[in-house]
Amino acid sequence: MKLCIDHADAEAIRRIYEYYPVDGVSTNPSILAAVKRNPYEVLREIRKIITDQGELFVQAVSPDAEGMVREAKHITKVLGKNTIVKIPCTPEGFKAMKKIHAEGIRLLGTAIYTPMQGILAAKCGCEYVAPYINRIDNMGYDGVQIAKDIHDAIQKNGMDHCGLLAASFKNSRQVLELLKYGVKAVTVSPEVMDGFVKNAAIDAAIAQFTADFEGLVGRNKTMENCE
Ligand code: G3P
């Protein structure tokens, strides 16, 4: 299982990387726009934080396949190893994916609302496909179920080169349902990541441990200095 951050603010990424076991950072044009700086300036900064080891997902924005191919080459040239180009799962996107895949550039199929989008992207050579869980839920369908269907169809049809980077989560339950199912990867906002362990019961348990221990050996004592 891989766990990524769906965000582009350097400070937020630094903090999340410090505390949690994170494998990479995913962005999209709206996420980059929210930072209100030049996209490459921001992406270079993120690359420094996550090093060459981290996977960095960057979306092409051209309306036509030829433009997407040119963008894919430029994105990977600038941002280096472990950069994966996100291409929307549209007819023009599929046309681009086949060409980009032939160039040996790693791909993710994005903007996925239907199972067939994900299946076609896998067949075009994508290493990841990104169903939008909460956006699908908001349309009145079952985002988790659609993601599971894509996962199953990819596996049952021998397309082992591809797996999910499930995206657009709004709560821990959506994430947990897919991790229990064994999807390849999920990407979540810093808020959803913090929410994994934000719980009054956890805080109360820690406070009780501290109170009991300090009652035994004195204030601010720890196992390092209580002998
Ligand atoms: O990157 C795509 C996806 O993560 C979008 O998430 O929160 O805008 O639905 P959201």
Short mmCIF file of C-alpha atoms and ligand atoms in Angstrom, two decimals, residues 6-7 26-31 59 86 108 110-113 130-136 138 165-170 187-189, ligand 1:
data_model
loop_
_atom_site.label_atom_id
_atom_site.label_comp_id
_atom_site.label_asym_id
_atom_site.label_seq_id
_atom_site.Cartn_x
_atom_site.Cartn_y
_atom_site.Cartn_z
CA ASP A 6 -2.98 15.35 -2.44
CA HIS A 7 -1.69 18.88 -1.91
CA SER A 26 -0.13 14.17 -6.05
CA THR A 27 -1.22 17.45 -7.60
CA ASN A 28 -3.76 18.60 -10.15
CA PRO A 29 -4.26 22.00 -11.83
CA SER A 30 -6.74 23.15 -9.14
CA ILE A 31 -4.40 22.09 -6.31
CA GLN A 59 -1.18 16.65 -14.59
CA LYS A 86 -1.50 12.46 -14.99
CA LEU A 108 -1.68 7.90 -14.29
CA THR A 110 -7.18 10.74 -13.91
CA ALA A 111 -10.66 12.31 -13.66
CA ILE A 112 -12.21 8.83 -13.38
CA TYR A 113 -15.93 8.63 -12.62
CA ALA A 130 -7.38 7.55 -10.07
CA PRO A 131 -11.11 7.15 -9.38
CA TYR A 132 -12.57 10.21 -7.59
CA ILE A 133 -14.27 8.58 -4.61
CA ASN A 134 -16.03 11.48 -2.91
CA ARG A 135 -16.97 13.26 -6.13
CA ILE A 136 -18.67 10.03 -7.28
CA ASN A 138 -21.64 13.34 -4.35
CA LEU A 165 -4.23 5.61 -6.80
CA ALA A 166 -7.70 6.28 -5.38
CA ALA A 167 -8.35 10.00 -4.85
CA SER A 168 -10.90 12.59 -3.72
CA PHE A 169 -11.49 11.28 -0.21
CA LYS A 170 -13.35 13.19 2.44
CA THR A 187 -3.92 9.94 -1.99
CA VAL A 188 -5.49 12.17 0.64
CA SER A 189 -5.48 15.81 1.73
O1 G3P B 1 -6.55 15.02 -7.78
C1 G3P B 1 -7.88 14.66 -7.90
C2 G3P B 1 -8.67 14.49 -6.66
O2 G3P B 1 -7.87 14.14 -5.60
C3 G3P B 1 -9.61 15.61 -6.40
O3 G3P B 1 -10.00 15.66 -5.08
O4 G3P B 1 -11.06 16.78 -3.16
O5 G3P B 1 -11.00 17.93 -5.39
O6 G3P B 1 -12.47 15.96 -5.04
P1 G3P B 1 -11.20 16.65 -4.64
#
